[in-house]
Coordinates of C-alpha atoms in Angstrom, one line a residue:
M1 CA 107.8 -10.1 133.4
R2 CA 109.5 -12.6 135.6
L3 CA 112.5 -12.5 133.3
M4 CA 113.2 -8.9 134.4
R5 CA 113.3 -10.0 138.0
N6 CA 116.0 -12.3 137.4
N7 CA 118.0 -10.0 134.9
V8 CA 117.7 -6.6 136.6
A9 CA 119.5 -4.2 134.5
Q10 CA 120.9 -0.6 135.2
L11 CA 119.1 2.1 133.2
S12 CA 121.3 4.3 131.2
I13 CA 121.0 8.0 131.2
T14 CA 119.6 7.8 127.7
Q15 CA 117.0 5.2 128.6
K16 CA 115.9 7.3 131.6
L17 CA 115.5 10.4 129.5
V18 CA 113.5 8.6 126.9
F19 CA 111.1 7.1 129.4
T20 CA 110.8 10.4 131.1
L21 CA 110.0 12.2 128.0
L22 CA 107.4 9.5 127.1
F23 CA 105.6 10.2 130.4
L24 CA 105.9 13.9 130.1
F25 CA 104.4 13.8 126.6
F26 CA 101.3 11.6 128.1
L27 CA 101.1 13.9 130.9
I28 CA 100.7 17.1 128.8
L29 CA 98.1 15.3 126.7
I30 CA 96.0 14.6 129.8
I31 CA 96.5 18.2 131.3
R32 CA 95.6 19.8 127.9
S33 CA 92.6 17.6 127.6
N34 CA 91.5 18.5 131.2
F35 CA 92.0 22.1 130.5
S36 CA 90.2 22.1 127.3
N37 CA 87.0 20.5 129.0
S38 CA 87.0 23.1 131.8
P39 CA 84.2 25.7 131.4
P40 CA 85.1 29.3 131.3
Q41 CA 84.4 31.4 134.3
I42 CA 82.9 34.8 132.9
Q43 CA 82.9 37.9 134.7
T44 CA 79.5 39.1 135.8
H45 CA 79.0 42.8 136.3
L46 CA 76.5 43.7 139.2
S47 CA 76.9 47.5 139.0
N48 CA 77.9 50.0 136.7
N49 CA 80.3 51.4 139.3
N50 CA 83.7 49.8 138.7
S51 CA 84.4 50.1 142.4
N52 CA 81.7 47.8 143.2
Q53 CA 82.3 45.3 140.4
K54 CA 82.3 41.7 141.4
T55 CA 83.1 38.5 139.5
T56 CA 81.9 34.9 139.8
T57 CA 84.8 32.7 140.3
N58 CA 85.6 29.0 140.9
E59 CA 87.2 27.7 144.1
N60 CA 89.9 26.1 141.9
D61 CA 90.9 29.4 140.1
C62 CA 94.6 30.1 139.8
S63 CA 94.0 33.6 141.0
P64 CA 91.0 34.5 142.6
N65 CA 91.8 38.3 142.5
D66 CA 92.2 38.1 138.8
I67 CA 89.5 40.2 137.2
S68 CA 90.2 39.2 133.5
P69 CA 87.2 38.4 131.5
V70 CA 87.9 34.6 131.4
Q71 CA 89.1 32.8 134.4
Q72 CA 91.5 30.0 133.9
T73 CA 91.3 26.9 136.1
C74 CA 94.3 25.3 137.8
T75 CA 94.8 21.7 136.5
K76 CA 97.0 19.6 138.8
T77 CA 98.8 16.5 137.4
P78 CA 96.8 13.5 138.3
S79 CA 98.4 11.7 141.4
F80 CA 98.8 8.4 139.8
L81 CA 100.5 9.8 136.8
A82 CA 102.7 11.9 138.9
K83 CA 103.7 8.9 141.1
A84 CA 104.5 6.9 137.8
L85 CA 106.6 9.6 136.6
V86 CA 108.7 9.8 139.7
H87 CA 108.9 6.0 139.8
Y88 CA 110.5 5.7 136.4
V89 CA 112.7 8.6 136.7
T90 CA 114.3 7.2 140.1
T91 CA 114.0 3.5 139.4
N92 CA 117.0 1.2 138.7
V93 CA 115.4 -1.6 136.9
T94 CA 114.3 -1.6 133.2
P95 CA 110.8 -2.6 131.7
Q96 CA 111.1 -5.8 129.9
Q97 CA 109.6 -4.5 126.7
T98 CA 111.7 -2.0 124.7
L99 CA 110.5 1.5 123.9
K100 CA 109.4 0.6 120.4
E101 CA 107.2 -2.3 121.8
I102 CA 105.7 -0.2 124.5
S103 CA 105.0 2.4 121.9
V104 CA 102.7 0.1 120.1
S105 CA 100.4 -0.5 123.0
M106 CA 100.7 3.1 124.0
R107 CA 99.2 4.4 120.7
I108 CA 96.2 2.1 121.3
L109 CA 95.9 3.4 124.8
E110 CA 95.9 6.8 123.6
K111 CA 93.0 6.1 121.4
K112 CA 91.0 4.0 123.8
S113 CA 91.6 5.0 127.3
P114 CA 90.1 5.3 129.9
C115 CA 89.2 1.7 129.2
N116 CA 89.3 -1.8 130.6
F117 CA 92.9 -3.3 130.3
L118 CA 93.7 -6.8 131.5
V119 CA 97.3 -7.8 132.0
F120 CA 98.5 -11.3 132.4
G121 CA 101.6 -10.7 134.6
L122 CA 102.7 -8.1 137.3
G123 CA 106.1 -6.4 137.2
H124 CA 108.3 -3.4 137.0
D125 CA 106.1 -2.1 134.1
S126 CA 102.8 -2.5 135.8
L127 CA 102.6 1.2 137.1
M128 CA 103.2 2.4 133.6
W129 CA 100.5 0.5 132.1
A130 CA 98.1 1.6 134.8
A131 CA 99.3 5.3 134.4
L132 CA 98.9 5.0 130.5
N133 CA 95.3 3.9 131.2
H134 CA 94.4 6.8 133.5
G135 CA 91.0 7.0 134.5
G136 CA 90.4 3.4 133.3
R137 CA 90.6 -0.1 135.0
T138 CA 93.8 -1.9 134.9
V139 CA 93.9 -5.5 136.4
F140 CA 96.9 -7.6 136.6
L141 CA 97.0 -11.4 136.9
E142 CA 100.0 -12.9 138.5
E143 CA 101.3 -16.5 139.3
D144 CA 103.4 -15.8 142.2
K145 CA 102.0 -14.8 145.7
S146 CA 105.0 -13.5 147.2
W147 CA 105.7 -11.3 144.3
I148 CA 102.2 -9.8 144.5
E149 CA 102.8 -8.9 148.0
Q150 CA 106.1 -7.3 147.2
I151 CA 104.6 -5.1 144.5
R152 CA 101.6 -4.3 146.7
R153 CA 103.8 -3.0 149.4
R154 CA 105.5 -0.7 146.9
I155 CA 102.7 0.3 144.8
P156 CA 99.6 -0.2 146.7
G157 CA 97.2 1.4 144.2
L158 CA 97.6 -1.4 141.6
E159 CA 94.6 -4.0 141.3
S160 CA 96.2 -7.5 141.2
Y161 CA 95.0 -11.2 141.6
H162 CA 96.8 -14.4 142.1
V163 CA 96.2 -17.1 139.4
A164 CA 97.2 -20.8 139.7
Y165 CA 98.0 -22.5 136.3
D166 CA 97.9 -26.3 136.0
T167 CA 100.0 -26.7 132.8
K168 CA 103.5 -27.0 132.2
L169 CA 105.7 -25.7 129.3
H170 CA 106.6 -29.2 128.4
Q171 CA 103.0 -30.0 127.7
A172 CA 102.9 -27.3 124.9
D173 CA 102.8 -29.9 122.0
E174 CA 100.1 -31.8 123.5
L175 CA 98.0 -28.7 124.2
M176 CA 98.5 -27.6 120.8
K177 CA 97.2 -30.8 119.3
I178 CA 94.0 -30.7 121.8
G179 CA 93.4 -27.1 120.5
A180 CA 93.5 -28.0 116.9
E181 CA 91.3 -31.4 117.1
D182 CA 89.0 -30.7 120.0
E183 CA 85.8 -28.8 118.5
A184 CA 85.1 -27.6 122.0
C185 CA 88.2 -25.5 121.6
K186 CA 86.4 -23.5 118.5
V187 CA 83.5 -22.7 120.5
V188 CA 83.0 -19.2 121.7
G189 CA 81.6 -18.5 125.0
D190 CA 82.4 -17.8 128.7
P191 CA 85.7 -19.8 129.5
R192 CA 84.3 -20.9 132.7
F193 CA 81.9 -23.3 131.1
S194 CA 84.1 -24.4 128.4
T195 CA 85.1 -28.1 128.0
C196 CA 88.4 -27.2 126.2
R197 CA 91.5 -28.1 128.1
L198 CA 93.2 -24.8 127.1
A199 CA 90.5 -22.6 128.8
L200 CA 91.4 -21.0 132.1
K201 CA 88.5 -21.5 134.4
N202 CA 90.0 -20.3 137.9
L203 CA 90.2 -16.6 137.3
P204 CA 88.3 -14.2 139.6
S205 CA 84.6 -14.0 138.5
D206 CA 84.8 -10.3 137.7
V207 CA 87.5 -10.9 135.1
Y208 CA 85.1 -13.0 133.1
D209 CA 82.2 -10.6 133.6
T210 CA 84.1 -7.6 132.3
E211 CA 84.5 -6.7 128.7
W212 CA 88.2 -6.1 128.1
D213 CA 89.1 -3.5 125.4
L214 CA 92.8 -4.5 125.8
I215 CA 94.5 -7.6 126.9
M216 CA 98.4 -8.0 127.3
V217 CA 99.8 -11.6 127.7
D218 CA 103.2 -11.1 129.2
A219 CA 103.0 -13.9 131.8
P220 CA 102.9 -16.5 133.2
T221 CA 106.6 -17.7 133.3
G222 CA 107.5 -19.5 130.0
W223 CA 111.1 -20.3 129.5
V224 CA 111.9 -23.3 131.6
T225 CA 110.2 -26.8 130.9
D226 CA 108.5 -26.9 134.5
A227 CA 107.2 -23.3 134.1
P228 CA 103.4 -23.1 133.4
G229 CA 103.9 -21.5 129.9
R230 CA 101.4 -19.1 128.3
M231 CA 99.6 -21.6 126.3
T232 CA 96.2 -21.2 128.3
A233 CA 96.8 -17.4 128.9
I234 CA 97.0 -16.8 125.1
Y235 CA 94.0 -19.2 124.2
T236 CA 91.7 -17.7 127.0
A237 CA 92.6 -14.1 126.0
G238 CA 91.4 -14.9 122.4
I239 CA 88.1 -16.5 123.8
M240 CA 87.5 -13.3 125.9
A241 CA 88.0 -11.2 123.0
R242 CA 85.6 -13.1 120.7
N243 CA 83.0 -13.3 123.5
R244 CA 82.5 -9.6 124.0
E245 CA 79.4 -7.9 123.2
S246 CA 78.4 -8.0 119.4
G247 CA 79.9 -5.2 117.3
G248 CA 82.9 -4.7 119.6
E249 CA 86.5 -5.7 119.3
S250 CA 89.4 -6.2 121.6
E251 CA 93.1 -5.5 121.1
V252 CA 95.2 -8.4 122.2
F253 CA 99.1 -8.0 122.7
V254 CA 101.4 -11.0 123.2
H255 CA 104.9 -10.5 124.3
D256 CA 108.1 -12.7 123.7
V257 CA 106.8 -14.2 120.4
D258 CA 110.5 -15.0 119.6
R259 CA 109.8 -18.1 121.8
P260 CA 108.2 -21.1 120.3
V261 CA 105.1 -21.2 122.5
E262 CA 104.2 -17.6 122.1
D263 CA 104.9 -17.8 118.4
K264 CA 102.8 -20.9 117.6
F265 CA 100.0 -20.4 120.1
S266 CA 99.3 -16.7 119.2
K267 CA 99.3 -17.6 115.3
A268 CA 97.0 -20.6 116.1
F269 CA 94.4 -19.1 118.5
L270 CA 94.6 -15.3 118.1
C271 CA 94.8 -16.1 114.3
E272 CA 97.2 -14.6 111.8
G273 CA 94.3 -13.0 109.9
Y274 CA 93.8 -10.8 113.0
L275 CA 97.4 -9.8 113.3
T276 CA 97.6 -6.0 113.2
Q277 CA 101.3 -5.4 113.8
Q278 CA 104.6 -7.0 115.1
E279 CA 107.2 -4.9 116.6
G280 CA 110.2 -6.8 118.0
R281 CA 109.0 -9.4 120.2
L282 CA 105.5 -8.0 120.6
R283 CA 102.5 -9.1 118.5
H284 CA 99.3 -7.0 118.2
F285 CA 95.9 -8.5 117.2
T286 CA 92.6 -6.7 116.8
I287 CA 90.0 -9.6 117.4
P288 CA 86.4 -8.6 116.7
S289 CA 83.3 -10.0 118.6
H290 CA 82.1 -13.5 117.5
R291 CA 79.1 -13.4 119.7
G292 CA 75.9 -14.4 117.9
L293 CA 77.8 -14.9 114.7
L294 CA 77.7 -18.6 114.3
E295 CA 78.8 -18.2 110.6
R296 CA 82.0 -16.5 111.5
P297 CA 85.1 -18.9 111.6
F298 CA 87.3 -19.1 114.4
C299 CA 90.1 -17.6 112.3
P300 CA 89.4 -15.6 109.3

């Protein structure tokens, strides 16, 4: 996500149209769903005299004077979705992910939303993720305090938290070796109490206590040697997915898998056996719960 801050690109007319149509399609699905769930208002006759005829109406009816047998209720576009649509029509920055990559996560959100969606990273695409999970909870974890304040001023409705990472990208090989050799890194449980060097232990308590249906790893910064890298974020996402209630499963997405760390760590700790799809630089893993299943191997 930090990459798009440094490489802000102008949206072409075609790109704007594509993203606008994408949101319009999602808005139509929401509106149709709301309309289909609205109970019909049936006309009730209180007298055989047509002049004294009365009907029961809902205060949200489109036309209170309409005496048709079935009253249709007005369904307004949800405010958050409307803001997202306007934001992306008028913005001059491009989300880091391509349309095809975004579509992978969007298809899952169409099936699972409203749901719990955890995103490592905060950026120009954050409003889009929150809008696609309309009615659910979308939480963003960001390493840069000043960037959080900028986004909060522009989009105050987003739920975001600061996270401090204690790793550096140049430690990736060392951390990979620790993850492979330390048996503590194969133990499924609450990351707060793990002794594995890769487990993030300083996230907000509520993040550990929530069962996340989707987790997107698109941060922290990971392309310069002194950056934190995504080693611990990828590992922790995998442990959270495995530690959810028995019988459940989590959808985990990792972006920028064209880079060595994202490629190797996602394969090692999210497991190639759980890989569902790869589109461009995005990988999608479906990880089942391991809780209470001691015989289930870390990777299938």
